CSV table of C-alpha atoms in Angstrom, one decimal:
chain,number,residue,atom,x,y,z
A,1,MET,CA,0.0,0.0,0.0
A,2,SER,CA,1.4,3.4,-1.0
A,3,ARG,CA,2.2,6.0,1.7
A,4,LYS,CA,-0.1,8.9,2.2
A,5,THR,CA,1.0,12.4,1.4
A,6,LEU,CA,1.0,15.6,3.4
A,7,TRP,CA,0.3,18.5,1.0
A,8,THR,CA,1.1,22.0,2.3
A,9,PHE,CA,0.2,25.3,0.8
A,10,GLY,CA,1.0,28.8,1.9
A,11,CYS,CA,3.5,31.7,2.0
A,12,SER,CA,7.0,31.9,3.4
A,13,PHE,CA,5.7,30.6,6.7
A,14,THR,CA,5.2,27.3,5.0
A,15,ALA,CA,7.8,27.3,2.2
A,16,GLU,CA,11.3,26.0,2.2
A,17,TYR,CA,14.1,28.5,2.9
A,18,HIS,CA,14.4,30.5,-0.3
A,19,PRO,CA,16.2,32.1,-1.9
A,20,VAL,CA,19.5,30.6,-0.8
A,21,GLY,CA,22.7,30.7,-2.7
A,22,HIS,CA,21.5,33.1,-5.4
A,23,PRO,CA,24.5,34.7,-7.1
A,24,GLU,CA,22.9,38.2,-7.1
A,25,GLN,CA,20.4,38.1,-4.3
A,26,ARG,CA,21.8,37.3,-0.9
A,27,SER,CA,19.1,36.7,1.6
A,28,LYS,CA,18.7,36.5,5.4
A,29,TYR,CA,18.4,32.7,4.8
A,30,ASP,CA,22.0,32.8,3.5
A,31,ASP,CA,23.0,34.5,6.8
A,32,TYR,CA,21.1,32.0,8.8
A,33,GLN,CA,22.8,29.1,6.9
A,34,ASP,CA,26.2,30.7,7.6
A,35,TRP,CA,25.3,31.1,11.3
A,36,ARG,CA,24.4,27.4,11.5
A,37,GLY,CA,27.7,26.4,9.9
A,38,GLY,CA,26.5,25.7,6.4
A,39,ASN,CA,23.2,23.9,6.8
A,40,LEU,CA,19.5,24.8,7.0
A,41,PRO,CA,17.0,23.0,9.3
A,42,LYS,CA,13.9,21.2,8.2
A,43,VAL,CA,10.8,23.3,7.8
A,44,TRP,CA,7.6,22.4,9.7
A,45,PRO,CA,5.9,20.4,6.8
A,46,THR,CA,8.9,18.1,6.6
A,47,VAL,CA,9.0,17.6,10.4
A,48,LEU,CA,5.3,17.0,10.6
A,49,SER,CA,5.4,14.5,7.7
A,50,GLU,CA,8.1,12.6,9.5
A,51,MET,CA,6.0,12.5,12.7
A,52,MET,CA,3.1,11.1,10.7
A,53,ASP,CA,5.1,8.8,8.5
A,54,TYR,CA,3.8,10.5,5.4
A,55,ASP,CA,5.4,11.7,2.2
A,56,VAL,CA,5.4,15.4,1.9
A,57,LYS,CA,4.7,17.8,-1.0
A,58,ASN,CA,5.4,21.4,0.1
A,59,CYS,CA,3.8,23.8,-2.3
A,60,GLY,CA,4.5,26.9,-0.1
A,61,GLU,CA,5.9,30.0,-1.9
A,62,GLY,CA,7.6,32.9,-0.2
A,63,GLY,CA,5.6,36.2,-0.8
A,64,ALA,CA,2.5,34.4,-2.1
A,65,ALA,CA,-0.8,36.2,-2.0
A,66,ASN,CA,-3.9,34.2,-1.1
A,67,GLN,CA,-4.9,34.1,-4.7
A,68,THR,CA,-1.6,32.4,-5.6
A,69,ILE,CA,-2.1,29.9,-2.8
A,70,PHE,CA,-5.5,29.1,-4.1
A,71,TRP,CA,-4.2,28.7,-7.6
A,72,LYS,CA,-1.5,26.3,-6.4
A,73,PHE,CA,-4.2,24.2,-4.7
A,74,ILE,CA,-6.1,24.1,-8.0
A,75,ASP,CA,-2.9,23.1,-9.9
A,76,GLU,CA,-2.3,20.2,-7.5
A,77,HIS,CA,-5.8,19.0,-6.6
A,78,LYS,CA,-5.9,16.2,-9.2
A,79,ASN,CA,-2.8,14.6,-7.7
A,80,PHE,CA,-4.5,14.2,-4.2
A,81,ARG,CA,-5.3,10.6,-3.2
A,82,LYS,CA,-7.9,9.4,-0.8
A,83,GLY,CA,-6.5,9.6,2.7
A,84,ASP,CA,-4.0,12.4,2.0
A,85,LEU,CA,-3.8,15.4,4.3
A,86,VAL,CA,-3.9,19.0,3.0
A,87,ILE,CA,-2.9,21.9,5.3
A,88,ILE,CA,-3.3,25.4,3.9
A,89,GLY,CA,-1.7,28.4,5.6
A,90,TRP,CA,-3.4,31.5,4.4
A,91,THR,CA,-1.6,34.8,4.4
A,92,SER,CA,-2.2,38.6,4.6
A,93,LEU,CA,-5.5,39.8,3.1
A,94,LEU,CA,-3.6,42.9,1.8
A,95,ARG,CA,-1.6,40.9,-0.7
A,96,PHE,CA,-2.9,40.6,-4.3
A,97,VAL,CA,-1.7,39.5,-7.7
A,98,ALA,CA,-1.2,41.5,-10.9
A,99,TYR,CA,0.1,40.9,-14.4
A,100,ASN,CA,3.7,42.1,-15.0
A,101,GLU,CA,4.1,42.7,-18.7
A,102,MET,CA,7.9,42.9,-18.4
A,103,ASP,CA,8.3,39.2,-17.4
A,104,ASN,CA,4.9,38.0,-18.8
A,105,HIS,CA,4.0,36.7,-15.3
A,106,MET,CA,1.5,37.2,-12.6
A,107,ASN,CA,3.3,38.9,-9.7
A,108,ASN,CA,2.5,38.8,-6.0
A,109,ILE,CA,2.1,42.4,-4.8
A,110,LEU,CA,3.0,43.1,-1.1
A,111,PRO,CA,2.7,46.2,1.1
A,112,SER,CA,6.5,46.1,1.5
A,113,PHE,CA,6.8,47.1,-2.2
A,114,ILE,CA,5.8,50.7,-1.4
A,115,ASN,CA,8.8,53.0,-1.5
A,116,THR,CA,11.2,50.2,-2.5
A,117,LYS,CA,10.7,50.1,-6.3
A,118,GLY,CA,9.7,46.5,-5.8
A,119,THR,CA,7.2,46.7,-8.7
A,120,HIS,CA,6.9,48.9,-11.8
A,121,ILE,CA,3.3,47.9,-12.3
A,122,PHE,CA,1.7,50.5,-10.0
A,123,SER,CA,2.7,53.8,-8.6
A,124,ASP,CA,3.2,54.0,-4.8
A,125,GLN,CA,0.0,56.0,-4.6
A,126,ALA,CA,-2.0,53.4,-6.5
A,127,LEU,CA,-0.6,50.7,-4.2
A,128,ILE,CA,-1.5,52.7,-1.1
A,129,GLU,CA,-5.1,53.1,-2.4
A,130,VAL,CA,-5.4,49.3,-3.2
A,131,PHE,CA,-4.0,48.3,0.2
A,132,ASN,CA,-6.3,50.7,2.0
A,133,ASN,CA,-9.2,49.2,0.2
A,134,ARG,CA,-8.1,45.6,1.0
A,135,SER,CA,-7.8,46.5,4.7
A,136,TYR,CA,-11.6,46.4,5.0
A,137,PRO,CA,-12.7,43.2,6.8
A,138,ALA,CA,-15.2,42.5,4.1
A,139,TRP,CA,-12.3,41.0,2.1
A,140,ASN,CA,-12.5,38.1,4.5
A,141,GLY,CA,-15.6,36.9,2.6
A,142,GLU,CA,-13.5,36.1,-0.5
A,143,LEU,CA,-11.2,33.9,1.5
A,144,TRP,CA,-14.0,32.1,3.3
A,145,LYS,CA,-15.6,31.3,0.0
A,146,TRP,CA,-12.4,29.6,-1.2
A,147,VAL,CA,-12.2,27.7,2.1
A,148,SER,CA,-15.7,26.5,1.6
A,149,LEU,CA,-15.1,25.3,-2.0
A,150,ILE,CA,-11.8,23.6,-0.9
A,151,ASN,CA,-13.5,21.9,2.0
A,152,THR,CA,-16.4,20.6,-0.1
A,153,PHE,CA,-13.9,19.2,-2.7
A,154,CYS,CA,-11.8,17.5,-0.1
A,155,ASP,CA,-14.8,16.0,1.7
A,156,LEU,CA,-16.1,14.5,-1.6
A,157,SER,CA,-12.6,13.2,-2.4
A,158,GLY,CA,-11.8,11.6,0.9
A,159,VAL,CA,-9.0,14.0,1.5
A,160,LYS,CA,-8.4,15.4,5.0
A,161,ILE,CA,-8.2,19.2,5.1
A,162,LEU,CA,-7.1,21.8,7.7
A,163,HIS,CA,-6.4,25.5,7.4
A,164,TRP,CA,-4.6,28.1,9.5
A,165,ASN,CA,-4.0,31.8,9.0
A,166,SER,CA,-1.1,34.2,9.9
A,167,ASP,CA,-3.0,37.4,9.3
A,168,GLY,CA,-4.6,39.0,12.4
A,169,ALA,CA,-7.2,40.8,10.2
A,170,PHE,CA,-8.7,37.5,9.3
A,171,PHE,CA,-9.9,36.9,12.8
A,172,HIS,CA,-12.5,39.7,12.7
A,173,LYS,CA,-15.5,38.2,14.7
A,174,ASP,CA,-18.1,39.6,12.2
A,175,TYR,CA,-16.5,37.9,9.2
A,176,ILE,CA,-16.1,34.3,10.3
A,177,ASP,CA,-17.9,31.5,8.5
A,178,LYS,CA,-19.2,29.4,11.3
A,179,ASP,CA,-19.9,26.5,8.9
A,180,GLN,CA,-16.3,26.3,7.9
A,181,VAL,CA,-14.4,27.2,11.1
A,182,ASP,CA,-14.1,23.6,12.3
A,183,ALA,CA,-11.6,23.0,9.5
A,184,PHE,CA,-9.1,25.4,11.1
A,185,ILE,CA,-6.3,24.6,13.4
A,186,LYS,CA,-6.9,26.5,16.6
A,187,THR,CA,-5.4,27.3,20.0
A,188,PRO,CA,-6.7,25.3,23.0
A,189,ASP,CA,-9.1,28.2,23.8
A,190,GLY,CA,-10.5,28.1,20.3
A,191,SER,CA,-8.8,31.1,18.8
A,192,LEU,CA,-7.9,31.0,15.1
A,193,ASP,CA,-4.8,33.0,15.9
A,194,VAL,CA,-2.7,29.8,16.0
A,195,PHE,CA,0.5,30.8,14.2
A,196,GLU,CA,2.4,32.7,16.9
A,197,PHE,CA,1.0,30.4,19.6
A,198,SER,CA,2.1,27.3,17.8
A,199,ARG,CA,5.6,28.4,17.0
A,200,ARG,CA,6.3,29.8,20.5
A,201,LEU,CA,4.8,27.0,22.5
A,202,TYR,CA,7.8,24.7,22.7
A,203,SER,CA,10.6,27.0,21.6
A,204,ASP,CA,11.3,29.0,24.8
A,205,GLY,CA,11.0,32.2,22.8
A,206,LYS,CA,13.6,31.2,20.3
A,207,HIS,CA,11.1,30.7,17.5
A,208,THR,CA,12.4,33.2,14.9
A,209,MET,CA,15.8,33.4,13.3
A,210,GLU,CA,16.3,36.7,15.0
A,211,PHE,CA,15.6,35.3,18.5
A,212,GLU,CA,17.4,32.0,17.9
A,213,THR,CA,20.6,33.7,16.7
A,214,ASP,CA,20.4,36.5,19.4
A,215,GLY,CA,20.1,39.1,16.7
A,216,VAL,CA,22.8,38.0,14.4
A,217,VAL,CA,20.1,37.3,11.7
A,218,MET,CA,17.5,40.0,11.8
A,219,ASP,CA,14.5,38.1,10.4
A,220,LEU,CA,11.2,37.1,12.0
A,221,HIS,CA,10.6,34.0,9.9
A,222,SER,CA,10.8,30.7,11.8
A,223,GLY,CA,14.2,29.2,12.6
A,224,GLU,CA,14.7,25.6,13.5
A,225,LEU,CA,13.0,25.9,16.9
A,226,GLY,CA,10.0,27.7,15.5
A,227,HIS,CA,9.5,25.1,12.8
A,228,LEU,CA,9.9,22.2,15.3
A,229,SER,CA,7.4,23.9,17.7
A,230,GLN,CA,4.8,24.5,14.9
A,231,ALA,CA,5.1,20.9,13.7
A,232,ARG,CA,4.7,19.6,17.2
A,233,TYR,CA,1.6,21.7,17.9
A,234,PHE,CA,0.0,20.8,14.6
A,235,TYR,CA,0.7,17.1,15.3
A,236,GLU,CA,-0.9,17.3,18.7
A,237,PHE,CA,-3.9,19.1,17.2
A,238,LEU,CA,-4.3,16.5,14.5
A,239,LYS,CA,-4.5,13.8,17.3
A,240,THR,CA,-7.7,15.6,18.5
A,241,LYS,CA,-9.4,15.2,15.1
A,242,ASP,CA,-11.2,12.0,14.5
A,243,GLY,CA,-9.7,10.0,11.7
A,244,PHE,CA,-6.7,12.3,11.0
A,245,ILE,CA,-4.1,10.2,12.7
């Protein structure tokens, strides 16, 4: 019998450390690798798959907008098999995608692009206007509709599905779909704000690269201890769900 697969989707809080070793684009991950003596740790999807004795397919992408995450799910959904587990980590509601005619590609557009010349597609003023618009809680409705569609597909296909979100704006009490909320990983008190909780719980405060390296690498993405803590919490949460483990 073939092994089951853990499929993960999300932004940089799910993806492998990237970019690393780029000849023209040194990143904080390069600094972290140097601090560790030339290696990088396993990210939480890999650790969790080993805990569960599953194969893993990590489809996370650094800087991804939620639309990109949803598209990646669509790209891969035909490859799911009955009994597989899908975990989707949704990201900031402010992010969006736009066509870039210079590289003939859909680009993820982030608030950090303002005043950095990070995109030629929009002026800074246009970006400010779009991000201001996307700050309204009503944008949660779009994401909950995608969640509902994904949950229905997975239920019909015999695929286990869980979600989590790293954007505090998503937790607005007036914009939560009560019919879909049970498919989310939560804290013990039922909060959807599981990300910081999960990666701090077992890490003694050393959950980010910055804290783990005592400020040598100034980056708030998870380091080894953060990924281990998140994987451990997710595993413990999975054990509370009937039929997941």
